[in-house]
Tab-separated table of C-alpha atoms in Angstrom:
chain	number	residue	atom	x	y	z
A	1	MET	CA	-96.687	-101.796	-22.395
A	2	SER	CA	-95.022	-104.613	-20.698
A	3	THR	CA	-96.525	-108.100	-20.082
A	4	ASN	CA	-95.717	-110.118	-17.082
A	5	PRO	CA	-94.199	-113.575	-17.389
A	6	VAL	CA	-96.748	-116.286	-16.245
A	7	TYR	CA	-95.226	-118.889	-13.809
A	8	SER	CA	-95.849	-122.112	-12.761
A	9	LYS	CA	-94.731	-124.494	-9.940
A	10	LYS	CA	-92.432	-126.231	-12.305
A	11	ASP	CA	-90.485	-123.053	-12.674
A	12	PHE	CA	-89.724	-123.283	-9.050
A	13	SER	CA	-88.649	-126.938	-9.084
A	14	SER	CA	-85.020	-128.209	-8.945
A	15	ASP	CA	-84.054	-131.486	-10.847
A	16	GLN	CA	-82.959	-132.893	-7.500
A	17	MET	CA	-84.582	-135.930	-6.193
A	18	VAL	CA	-86.897	-135.001	-2.810
A	19	ARG	CA	-85.503	-137.432	-0.001
A	20	TRP	CA	-87.834	-137.185	2.747
A	21	CYS	CA	-89.439	-139.631	5.147
A	22	PRO	CA	-92.762	-140.890	3.626
A	23	GLY	CA	-95.582	-138.904	5.252
A	24	CYS	CA	-93.184	-135.967	6.717
A	25	GLY	CA	-94.860	-132.822	6.246
A	26	ASP	CA	-92.077	-131.013	4.507
A	27	TYR	CA	-93.471	-132.337	0.981
A	28	SER	CA	-96.617	-130.142	1.574
A	29	ILE	CA	-94.724	-127.054	2.538
A	30	LEU	CA	-92.610	-127.506	-0.507
A	31	ALA	CA	-95.389	-128.109	-2.799
A	32	GLN	CA	-97.293	-124.772	-1.163
A	33	VAL	CA	-93.960	-122.615	-1.071
A	34	GLN	CA	-93.640	-123.761	-4.927
A	35	THR	CA	-97.261	-122.806	-5.657
A	36	ALA	CA	-97.088	-119.558	-3.783
A	37	PHE	CA	-93.935	-118.593	-5.536
A	38	ALA	CA	-95.536	-118.965	-9.079
A	39	ASP	CA	-98.313	-117.369	-8.221
A	40	LEU	CA	-96.582	-113.975	-7.154
A	41	GLY	CA	-95.089	-113.789	-10.714
A	42	ILE	CA	-91.713	-113.010	-9.678
A	43	PRO	CA	-88.846	-114.439	-11.135
A	44	ARG	CA	-86.936	-117.289	-9.620
A	45	GLU	CA	-83.806	-115.668	-9.342
A	46	LYS	CA	-85.374	-112.825	-7.111
A	47	PHE	CA	-85.973	-115.197	-4.051
A	48	ALA	CA	-83.681	-116.497	-1.420
A	49	VAL	CA	-84.524	-119.262	0.094
A	50	ILE	CA	-83.220	-120.005	3.715
A	51	ALA	CA	-83.342	-122.982	5.445
A	52	GLY	CA	-82.086	-124.462	8.941
A	53	ILE	CA	-80.790	-127.730	10.096
A	54	GLY	CA	-82.262	-131.227	9.848
A	55	CYS	CA	-84.484	-132.453	7.000
A	56	SER	CA	-86.046	-129.161	5.954
A	57	SER	CA	-82.132	-127.797	5.640
A	58	ARG	CA	-82.520	-129.514	1.908
A	59	PHE	CA	-85.465	-127.151	1.158
A	60	PRO	CA	-83.543	-124.814	-0.846
A	61	TYR	CA	-82.186	-127.193	-2.846
A	62	TYR	CA	-85.640	-128.741	-4.087
A	63	MET	CA	-86.587	-124.957	-5.076
């Protein structure tokens, strides 16, 4: 019988300082994606985070 590990938002956060403009909606999106990934119970290394251009292109570095 195996037990599923419990993940938290912190497990999906990097040590990189988040550099978006104050009030940017990307902060909220990042927080919600980190929470959703943790709730799924899937290990971090099983996810692929792909970003486009502009400020949101930094998204994978913050995961």
